[in-house]
Amino acid sequence: MVRQHKIIFDPIPFKGGSKIATSEILALCDKQSTRFTVMTVDANFWQESELAKQQSVNIVRLYSLPWLSRQVHGLAFWLNQAYFAIMLLLCLMFRRQTHGFIAASGPGIDMPVYLVNLLFNKPIIQLIHGNVAASAAIGWCLTRAHKVFYLPSTKQSLKLALARYLDKRYHITDNEYVSETCLNSDRFASFVNGISAANWPTQSQTSEGKFLWAASLLKWKGLERYITAVRLAQRHHPIKSNICYIEPKNIQLGISKAPVSLPLTNWFHDPYNFDQLRSDCSVFVSTSENEPFGLSILEALAAGMCVVIPQDGSYWDQTLVHGKNCMKYTAKDESALYKTLLFLQLNPNERRAMQRHASHVAKRYCAEHCYQHIVESVSCAATTLSNDSSSLHNVKKSL
């Protein structure tokens, strides 16, 4: 059997939950049958990643053009895609045989893989960790991928992108039906994130109420909301907390300021000992808006923490039960959040009960089970694709 050589493309210059999840997924692949080359602008992350710990990985550093990388539409966006496509092409010219690509950041970011693959015609496995834009170009990518694995919360955005492409390419009027049919084909499969036994978090302390906020500084992660809620709560009772943050680079999205003055709070920028800092706390607070999944929430549950989440219809809001294995507050409401923090601080027995139940929930999210189908697809010797998805042509013929 030929050992499969897969190319991972990663143009994102900072660490995030999707990148961590991708590393953990690929680390589960059989090292005897699969090897990887990572082409990335963030070589430091991959050198320390779970994938590098478990497998022999060749890391190729790509260089971005900061201003160009921040562009999200128009001519400058396409110039950035062309630039990375040329970089990929040059790198691939000096690689040994390539059996396929892993696009792990979403079609809008992974576009260079699809452009280069017009020449190579190799299988592309697309991982989708967040909503995609309703773009015909993204819809085209979805029809070119050999396999698409997506979080359930992103399904509607995939339908819209496919519908936009179908309308532009084939002028199909009932494109919602066709896009739904495409998503129900074998090429598309949903998944949820998991944690491997080797990376199961250290168990949290239960003796005192101490809070943890951990995310990137992207505005939609809601750091200001947490800071405001802590200040309101501290008017009534001391609130201790750790804030761990990652600072995004080369993006146009809004960024929160950190650190700022906040009593009884320790600030940590991308700490190497995050697991230890998390275990020193007992409550994890999420202020993200409509989180597609929330790997950090799962990790907090696995650590036996009481998690505090917004009532916004996101994955964990639909999965967890208020007062049993979590505490929920009205989304975007600092007053509701501060009252929740204060309740947990003043009611340690209720908090500890929720911590115990949280651990039970996390046991259902074993990485070896959650990622099984993705690992099988990455490891298999898949055949190359024709110019368009056969499933799309079959649907079109039936209309």
GROMACS .gro file of C-alpha atoms in nm:
model
  399
    1MET     CA    1   0.000   0.000   0.000
    2VAL     CA    2   0.131   0.344  -0.099
    3ARG     CA    3   0.179   0.581   0.194
    4GLN     CA    4  -0.054   0.873   0.138
    5HIS     CA    5   0.109   1.217   0.124
    6LYS     CA    6  -0.138   1.495   0.206
    7ILE     CA    7  -0.079   1.871   0.183
    8ILE     CA    8  -0.230   2.089   0.457
    9PHE     CA    9  -0.280   2.452   0.361
   10ASP     CA   10  -0.294   2.707   0.646
   11PRO     CA   11  -0.277   3.079   0.558
   12ILE     CA   12  -0.413   3.198   0.897
   13PRO     CA   13  -0.137   3.379   1.092
   14PHE     CA   14  -0.265   3.314   1.445
   15LYS     CA   15  -0.378   3.022   1.661
   16GLY     CA   16  -0.747   2.946   1.705
   17GLY     CA   17  -0.990   2.669   1.791
   18SER     CA   18  -1.028   2.549   1.431
   19LYS     CA   19  -0.652   2.512   1.389
   20ILE     CA   20  -0.622   2.324   1.718
   21ALA     CA   21  -0.908   2.092   1.620
   22THR     CA   22  -0.751   2.025   1.279
   23SER     CA   23  -0.421   1.932   1.442
   24GLU     CA   24  -0.594   1.694   1.680
   25ILE     CA   25  -0.792   1.531   1.398
   26LEU     CA   26  -0.488   1.466   1.182
   27ALA     CA   27  -0.282   1.344   1.479
   28LEU     CA   28  -0.521   1.046   1.495
   29CYS     CA   29  -0.427   0.929   1.146
   30ASP     CA   30  -0.216   0.615   1.107
   31LYS     CA   31   0.143   0.733   1.070
   32GLN     CA   32   0.230   0.416   0.877
   33SER     CA   33  -0.015   0.494   0.597
   34THR     CA   34  -0.024   0.876   0.595
   35ARG     CA   35   0.230   1.158   0.604
   36PHE     CA   36   0.177   1.531   0.595
   37THR     CA   37   0.331   1.849   0.464
   38VAL     CA   38   0.197   2.169   0.618
   39MET     CA   39   0.224   2.483   0.408
   40THR     CA   40   0.160   2.766   0.651
   41VAL     CA   41   0.230   3.124   0.751
   42ASP     CA   42   0.219   3.011   1.116
   43ALA     CA   43   0.504   2.760   1.135
   44ASN     CA   44   0.548   2.811   1.511
   45PHE     CA   45   0.203   2.672   1.585
   46TRP     CA   46   0.253   2.358   1.377
   47GLN     CA   47   0.598   2.291   1.520
   48GLU     CA   48   0.440   2.270   1.867
   49SER     CA   49   0.112   2.111   1.752
   50GLU     CA   50  -0.035   1.777   1.851
   51LEU     CA   51   0.014   1.663   1.492
   52ALA     CA   52   0.390   1.727   1.512
   53LYS     CA   53   0.404   1.540   1.844
   54GLN     CA   54   0.238   1.231   1.700
   55GLN     CA   55   0.372   1.225   1.343
   56SER     CA   56   0.671   1.324   1.138
   57VAL     CA   57   0.554   1.642   0.967
   58ASN     CA   58   0.728   1.851   0.704
   59ILE     CA   59   0.654   2.220   0.765
   60VAL     CA   60   0.695   2.469   0.481
   61ARG     CA   61   0.681   2.835   0.577
   62LEU     CA   62   0.474   3.061   0.354
   63TYR     CA   63   0.508   3.438   0.364
   64SER     CA   64   0.198   3.655   0.354
   65LEU     CA   65   0.164   4.013   0.238
   66PRO     CA   66  -0.001   4.171   0.548
   67TRP     CA   67  -0.208   4.437   0.374
   68LEU     CA   68  -0.323   4.198   0.103
   69SER     CA   69  -0.410   3.925   0.356
   70ARG     CA   70  -0.652   4.159   0.531
   71GLN     CA   71  -0.867   4.205   0.218
   72VAL     CA   72  -1.194   4.013   0.216
   73HIS     CA   73  -1.353   4.118  -0.114
   74GLY     CA   74  -1.290   4.281  -0.448
   75LEU     CA   75  -0.981   4.280  -0.665
   76ALA     CA   76  -0.739   4.289  -0.369
   77PHE     CA   77  -0.898   3.971  -0.227
   78TRP     CA   78  -0.844   3.787  -0.555
   79LEU     CA   79  -0.489   3.917  -0.581
   80ASN     CA   80  -0.423   3.762  -0.240
   81GLN     CA   81  -0.572   3.431  -0.355
   82ALA     CA   82  -0.358   3.440  -0.669
   83TYR     CA   83  -0.047   3.519  -0.463
   84PHE     CA   84  -0.098   3.220  -0.233
   85ALA     CA   85  -0.187   2.998  -0.529
   86ILE     CA   86   0.147   3.085  -0.691
   87MET     CA   87   0.326   3.020  -0.360
   88LEU     CA   88   0.155   2.681  -0.331
   89LEU     CA   89   0.235   2.593  -0.690
   90LEU     CA   90   0.604   2.678  -0.648
   91CYS     CA   91   0.624   2.468  -0.330
   92LEU     CA   92   0.448   2.172  -0.491
   93MET     CA   93   0.691   2.173  -0.783
   94PHE     CA   94   0.965   2.063  -0.542
   95ARG     CA   95   0.757   1.808  -0.345
   96ARG     CA   96   0.744   1.440  -0.392
   97GLN     CA   97   0.418   1.286  -0.511
   98THR     CA   98   0.109   1.445  -0.361
   99HIS     CA   99  -0.205   1.236  -0.308
  100GLY     CA  100  -0.442   1.507  -0.193
  101PHE     CA  101  -0.507   1.833  -0.010
  102ILE     CA  102  -0.658   1.916   0.328
  103ALA     CA  103  -0.826   2.256   0.330
  104ALA     CA  104  -0.893   2.330   0.697
  105SER     CA  105  -0.990   2.697   0.723
  106GLY     CA  106  -1.305   2.727   0.512
  107PRO     CA  107  -1.345   2.762   0.132
  108GLY     CA  108  -1.314   3.143   0.132
  109ILE     CA  109  -0.969   3.117   0.290
  110ASP     CA  110  -0.866   2.793   0.121
  111MET     CA  111  -0.943   2.920  -0.230
  112PRO     CA  112  -0.576   2.890  -0.344
  113VAL     CA  113  -0.597   2.512  -0.295
  114TYR     CA  114  -0.890   2.492  -0.536
  115LEU     CA  115  -0.716   2.714  -0.791
  116VAL     CA  116  -0.396   2.509  -0.782
  117ASN     CA  117  -0.595   2.186  -0.800
  118LEU     CA  118  -0.722   2.284  -1.144
  119LEU     CA  119  -0.377   2.164  -1.254
  120PHE     CA  120  -0.329   1.870  -1.015
  121ASN     CA  121  -0.685   1.730  -0.995
  122LYS     CA  122  -0.624   1.563  -0.659
  123PRO     CA  123  -0.887   1.494  -0.389
  124ILE     CA  124  -0.956   1.785  -0.155
  125ILE     CA  125  -1.092   1.727   0.195
  126GLN     CA  126  -1.253   2.045   0.322
  127LEU     CA  127  -1.306   2.105   0.695
  128ILE     CA  128  -1.551   2.380   0.788
  129HIS     CA  129  -1.543   2.514   1.144
  130GLY     CA  130  -1.755   2.825   1.096
  131ASN     CA  131  -2.017   2.985   0.872
  132VAL     CA  132  -1.915   3.061   0.513
  133ALA     CA  133  -2.019   3.362   0.306
  134ALA     CA  134  -2.305   3.337   0.056
  135SER     CA  135  -2.062   3.355  -0.235
  136ALA     CA  136  -2.076   3.185  -0.574
  137ALA     CA  137  -1.699   3.132  -0.555
  138ILE     CA  138  -1.736   2.948  -0.224
  139GLY     CA  139  -2.023   2.746  -0.368
  140TRP     CA  140  -1.795   2.648  -0.656
  141CYS     CA  141  -1.533   2.527  -0.407
  142LEU     CA  142  -1.793   2.315  -0.231
  143THR     CA  143  -1.875   2.140  -0.559
  144ARG     CA  144  -1.505   2.072  -0.624
  145ALA     CA  145  -1.421   1.919  -0.286
  146HIS     CA  146  -1.395   1.541  -0.268
  147LYS     CA  147  -1.535   1.544   0.086
  148VAL     CA  148  -1.672   1.828   0.301
  149PHE     CA  149  -1.694   1.790   0.680
  150TYR     CA  150  -1.884   2.069   0.852
  151LEU     CA  151  -2.014   2.167   1.195
  152PRO     CA  152  -2.395   2.133   1.206
  153SER     CA  153  -2.441   2.504   1.282
  154THR     CA  154  -2.281   2.594   0.947
  155LYS     CA  155  -2.520   2.394   0.727
  156GLN     CA  156  -2.749   2.684   0.638
  157SER     CA  157  -2.455   2.898   0.525
  158LEU     CA  158  -2.336   2.611   0.302
  159LYS     CA  159  -2.682   2.591   0.145
  160LEU     CA  160  -2.677   2.963   0.067
  161ALA     CA  161  -2.330   2.944  -0.090
  162LEU     CA  162  -2.428   2.645  -0.304
  163ALA     CA  163  -2.753   2.816  -0.406
  164ARG     CA  164  -2.562   3.129  -0.513
  165TYR     CA  165  -2.326   2.920  -0.728
  166LEU     CA  166  -2.609   2.713  -0.883
  167ASP     CA  167  -2.801   3.027  -0.972
  168LYS     CA  168  -2.498   3.190  -1.132
  169ARG     CA  169  -2.364   2.881  -1.313
  170TYR     CA  170  -2.677   2.687  -1.412
  171HIS     CA  171  -2.960   2.942  -1.362
  172ILE     CA  172  -3.148   2.686  -1.154
  173THR     CA  173  -3.458   2.851  -1.011
  174ASP     CA  174  -3.524   2.592  -0.738
  175ASN     CA  175  -3.167   2.612  -0.616
  176GLU     CA  176  -3.262   2.567  -0.249
  177TYR     CA  177  -3.389   2.216  -0.324
  178VAL     CA  178  -3.080   2.135  -0.528
  179SER     CA  179  -2.839   2.268  -0.268
  180GLU     CA  180  -3.019   2.068   0.004
  181THR     CA  181  -2.990   1.757  -0.216
  182CYS     CA  182  -2.618   1.819  -0.262
  183LEU     CA  183  -2.568   1.850   0.114
  184ASN     CA  184  -2.748   1.519   0.162
  185SER     CA  185  -2.507   1.340  -0.072
  186ASP     CA  186  -2.220   1.123   0.050
  187ARG     CA  187  -1.973   1.405  -0.019
  188PHE     CA  188  -2.100   1.609   0.276
  189ALA     CA  189  -2.095   1.500   0.640
  190SER     CA  190  -2.141   1.685   0.968
  191PHE     CA  191  -1.917   1.638   1.269
  192VAL     CA  192  -1.865   1.773   1.619
  193ASN     CA  193  -1.533   1.836   1.787
  194GLY     CA  194  -1.383   1.604   2.045
  195ILE     CA  195  -1.086   1.566   2.277
  196SER     CA  196  -0.842   1.276   2.269
  197ALA     CA  197  -0.766   1.078   2.582
  198ALA     CA  198  -0.402   1.192   2.565
  199ASN     CA  199  -0.507   1.559   2.575
  200TRP     CA  200  -0.786   1.537   2.831
  201PRO     CA  201  -0.767   1.852   3.047
  202THR     CA  202  -0.644   1.854   3.405
  203GLN     CA  203  -0.939   1.856   3.643
  204SER     CA  204  -1.047   2.192   3.780
  205GLN     CA  205  -1.039   2.286   4.147
  206THR     CA  206  -1.373   2.301   4.329
  207SER     CA  207  -1.275   2.475   4.653
  208GLU     CA  208  -1.344   2.836   4.548
  209GLY     CA  209  -1.522   3.030   4.280
  210LYS     CA  210  -1.259   3.157   4.040
  211PHE     CA  211  -1.347   3.253   3.684
  212LEU     CA  212  -1.175   3.195   3.351
  213TRP     CA  213  -1.227   3.379   3.021
  214ALA     CA  214  -1.023   3.241   2.729
  215ALA     CA  215  -1.055   3.331   2.361
  216SER     CA  216  -0.907   3.547   2.089
  217LEU     CA  217  -0.945   3.924   2.101
  218LEU     CA  218  -1.186   3.930   1.807
  219LYS     CA  219  -1.472   4.164   1.898
  220TRP     CA  220  -1.739   3.897   1.854
  221LYS     CA  221  -1.574   3.695   2.132
  222GLY     CA  222  -1.709   3.957   2.373
  223LEU     CA  223  -1.421   4.039   2.608
  224GLU     CA  224  -1.564   4.385   2.686
  225ARG     CA  225  -1.888   4.220   2.797
  226TYR     CA  226  -1.703   4.000   3.043
  227ILE     CA  227  -1.499   4.293   3.179
  228THR     CA  228  -1.814   4.500   3.233
  229ALA     CA  229  -1.991   4.211   3.408
  230VAL     CA  230  -1.695   4.151   3.642
  231ARG     CA  231  -1.681   4.520   3.736
  232LEU     CA  232  -2.053   4.518   3.814
  233ALA     CA  233  -2.022   4.200   4.023
  234GLN     CA  234  -1.722   4.336   4.213
  235ARG     CA  235  -1.942   4.613   4.351
  236HIS     CA  236  -2.108   4.341   4.561
  237HIS     CA  237  -1.842   4.074   4.614
  238PRO     CA  238  -1.476   4.010   4.522
  239ILE     CA  239  -1.445   3.826   4.189
  240LYS     CA  240  -1.117   3.654   4.101
  241SER     CA  241  -1.043   3.561   3.742
  242ASN     CA  242  -0.785   3.463   3.484
  243ILE     CA  243  -0.809   3.605   3.133
  244CYS     CA  244  -0.617   3.417   2.863
  245TYR     CA  245  -0.619   3.572   2.519
  246ILE     CA  246  -0.479   3.531   2.168
  247GLU     CA  247  -0.416   3.840   1.957
  248PRO     CA  248  -0.522   3.800   1.591
  249LYS     CA  249  -0.288   3.931   1.322
  250ASN     CA  250  -0.340   4.080   0.976
  251ILE     CA  251  -0.719   4.092   0.977
  252GLN     CA  252  -0.969   4.374   0.929
  253LEU     CA  253  -1.214   4.255   1.195
  254GLY     CA  254  -1.251   4.450   1.518
  255ILE     CA  255  -1.007   4.367   1.799
  256SER     CA  256  -1.061   4.414   2.174
  257LYS     CA  257  -0.799   4.588   2.387
  258ALA     CA  258  -0.601   4.375   2.636
  259PRO     CA  259  -0.485   4.388   2.903
  260VAL     CA  260  -0.684   4.654   3.088
  261SER     CA  261  -0.709   4.743   3.456
  262LEU     CA  262  -0.939   4.496   3.634
  263PRO     CA  263  -0.904   4.415   4.006
  264LEU     CA  264  -0.823   4.057   4.115
  265THR     CA  265  -0.760   3.959   3.753
  266ASN     CA  266  -0.452   3.799   3.598
  267TRP     CA  267  -0.391   3.848   3.225
  268PHE     CA  268  -0.206   3.593   3.009
  269HIS     CA  269  -0.118   3.629   2.641
  270ASP     CA  270  -0.129   3.286   2.471
  271PRO     CA  271   0.012   3.111   2.782
  272TYR     CA  272   0.217   2.793   2.738
  273ASN     CA  273   0.072   2.658   3.067
  274PHE     CA  274  -0.294   2.716   2.980
  275ASP     CA  275  -0.403   2.375   3.113
  276GLN     CA  276  -0.259   2.462   3.454
  277LEU     CA  277  -0.420   2.807   3.455
  278ARG     CA  278  -0.755   2.652   3.364
  279SER     CA  279  -0.731   2.395   3.644
  280ASP     CA  280  -0.677   2.680   3.891
  281CYS     CA  281  -1.027   2.808   3.809
  282SER     CA  282  -1.371   2.654   3.864
  283VAL     CA  283  -1.595   2.852   3.626
  284PHE     CA  284  -1.550   2.910   3.251
  285VAL     CA  285  -1.731   3.208   3.102
  286SER     CA  286  -1.815   3.234   2.732
  287THR     CA  287  -1.925   3.567   2.588
  288SER     CA  288  -1.896   3.470   2.220
  289GLU     CA  289  -2.182   3.556   1.988
  290ASN     CA  290  -2.336   3.250   1.817
  291GLU     CA  291  -2.031   3.029   1.857
  292PRO     CA  292  -2.034   2.763   1.578
  293PHE     CA  293  -1.923   2.497   1.827
  294GLY     CA  294  -1.698   2.618   2.107
  295LEU     CA  295  -1.402   2.386   2.155
  296SER     CA  296  -1.296   2.589   2.459
  297ILE     CA  297  -1.638   2.521   2.615
  298LEU     CA  298  -1.595   2.147   2.556
  299GLU     CA  299  -1.248   2.158   2.711
  300ALA     CA  300  -1.391   2.341   3.014
  301LEU     CA  301  -1.660   2.075   3.052
  302ALA     CA  302  -1.394   1.804   3.029
  303ALA     CA  303  -1.195   1.984   3.298
  304GLY     CA  304  -1.499   1.965   3.526
  305MET     CA  305  -1.572   2.337   3.521
  306CYS     CA  306  -1.907   2.504   3.556
  307VAL     CA  307  -1.958   2.674   3.219
  308VAL     CA  308  -2.147   3.000   3.174
  309ILE     CA  309  -2.288   3.048   2.823
  310PRO     CA  310  -2.526   3.292   2.647
  311GLN     CA  311  -2.878   3.190   2.548
  312ASP     CA  312  -2.832   3.244   2.174
  313GLY     CA  313  -2.939   2.918   2.009
  314SER     CA  314  -2.580   2.807   1.947
  315TYR     CA  315  -2.462   2.446   1.978
  316TRP     CA  316  -2.399   2.440   2.353
  317ASP     CA  317  -2.712   2.641   2.429
  318GLN     CA  318  -2.910   2.363   2.258
  319THR     CA  319  -2.709   2.085   2.424
  320LEU     CA  320  -2.663   2.190   2.788
  321VAL     CA  321  -2.930   2.233   3.057
  322HIS     CA  322  -2.941   2.550   3.265
  323GLY     CA  323  -2.893   2.484   3.633
  324LYS     CA  324  -2.785   2.123   3.579
  325ASN     CA  325  -2.460   2.125   3.382
  326CYS     CA  326  -2.423   2.495   3.303
  327MET     CA  327  -2.551   2.844   3.374
  328LYS     CA  328  -2.709   3.048   3.096
  329TYR     CA  329  -2.762   3.422   3.074
  330THR     CA  330  -2.947   3.649   2.831
  331ALA     CA  331  -2.717   3.698   2.533
  332LYS     CA  332  -2.541   4.037   2.506
  333ASP     CA  333  -2.673   4.141   2.851
  334GLU     CA  334  -2.393   4.245   3.089
  335SER     CA  335  -2.641   4.283   3.376
  336ALA     CA  336  -2.766   3.924   3.337
  337LEU     CA  337  -2.408   3.800   3.313
  338TYR     CA  338  -2.289   3.978   3.629
  339LYS     CA  339  -2.585   3.837   3.826
  340THR     CA  340  -2.488   3.488   3.704
  341LEU     CA  341  -2.127   3.536   3.813
  342LEU     CA  342  -2.243   3.662   4.151
  343PHE     CA  343  -2.480   3.367   4.196
  344LEU     CA  344  -2.200   3.117   4.133
  345GLN     CA  345  -1.969   3.302   4.370
  346LEU     CA  346  -2.223   3.305   4.651
  347ASN     CA  347  -2.362   2.952   4.598
  348PRO     CA  348  -2.065   2.711   4.600
  349ASN     CA  349  -2.276   2.395   4.647
  350GLU     CA  350  -2.478   2.462   4.329
  351ARG     CA  351  -2.158   2.545   4.142
  352ARG     CA  352  -1.990   2.219   4.250
  353ALA     CA  353  -2.295   2.015   4.147
  354MET     CA  354  -2.282   2.167   3.798
  355GLN     CA  355  -1.909   2.095   3.781
  356ARG     CA  356  -1.976   1.726   3.846
  357HIS     CA  357  -2.245   1.708   3.579
  358ALA     CA  358  -2.022   1.891   3.329
  359SER     CA  359  -1.767   1.610   3.342
  360HIS     CA  360  -2.038   1.358   3.250
  361VAL     CA  361  -2.135   1.558   2.940
  362ALA     CA  362  -1.775   1.579   2.816
  363LYS     CA  363  -1.730   1.201   2.818
  364ARG     CA  364  -1.953   1.180   2.511
  365TYR     CA  365  -1.699   1.383   2.308
  366CYS     CA  366  -1.412   1.141   2.262
  367ALA     CA  367  -1.198   1.256   1.968
  368GLU     CA  368  -1.135   0.902   1.847
  369HIS     CA  369  -1.512   0.865   1.795
  370CYS     CA  370  -1.603   1.221   1.687
  371TYR     CA  371  -1.332   1.236   1.419
  372GLN     CA  372  -1.347   0.876   1.299
  373HIS     CA  373  -1.498   0.947   0.956
  374ILE     CA  374  -1.262   1.238   0.888
  375VAL     CA  375  -0.958   1.026   0.981
  376GLU     CA  376  -1.078   0.747   0.752
  377SER     CA  377  -1.123   0.989   0.462
  378VAL     CA  378  -0.779   1.145   0.511
  379SER     CA  379  -0.609   0.807   0.532
  380CYS     CA  380  -0.778   0.638   0.237
  381ALA     CA  381  -0.630   0.627  -0.114
  382ALA     CA  382  -0.913   0.824  -0.276
  383THR     CA  383  -0.948   0.853  -0.650
  384THR     CA  384  -0.914   1.190  -0.820
  385LEU     CA  385  -1.214   1.398  -0.910
  386SER     CA  386  -1.366   1.490  -1.241
  387ASN     CA  387  -1.405   1.857  -1.327
  388ASP     CA  388  -1.743   1.890  -1.151
  389SER     CA  389  -1.911   1.699  -0.873
  390SER     CA  390  -2.089   1.395  -1.014
  391SER     CA  391  -2.361   1.434  -0.750
  392LEU     CA  392  -2.430   1.788  -0.872
  393HIS     CA  393  -2.463   1.668  -1.233
  394ASN     CA  394  -2.697   1.387  -1.127
  395VAL     CA  395  -2.921   1.633  -0.946
  396LYS     CA  396  -2.920   1.874  -1.239
  397LYS     CA  397  -3.022   1.594  -1.481
  398SER     CA  398  -3.318   1.503  -1.260
  399LEU     CA  399  -3.465   1.853  -1.277
   0.00000   0.00000   0.00000
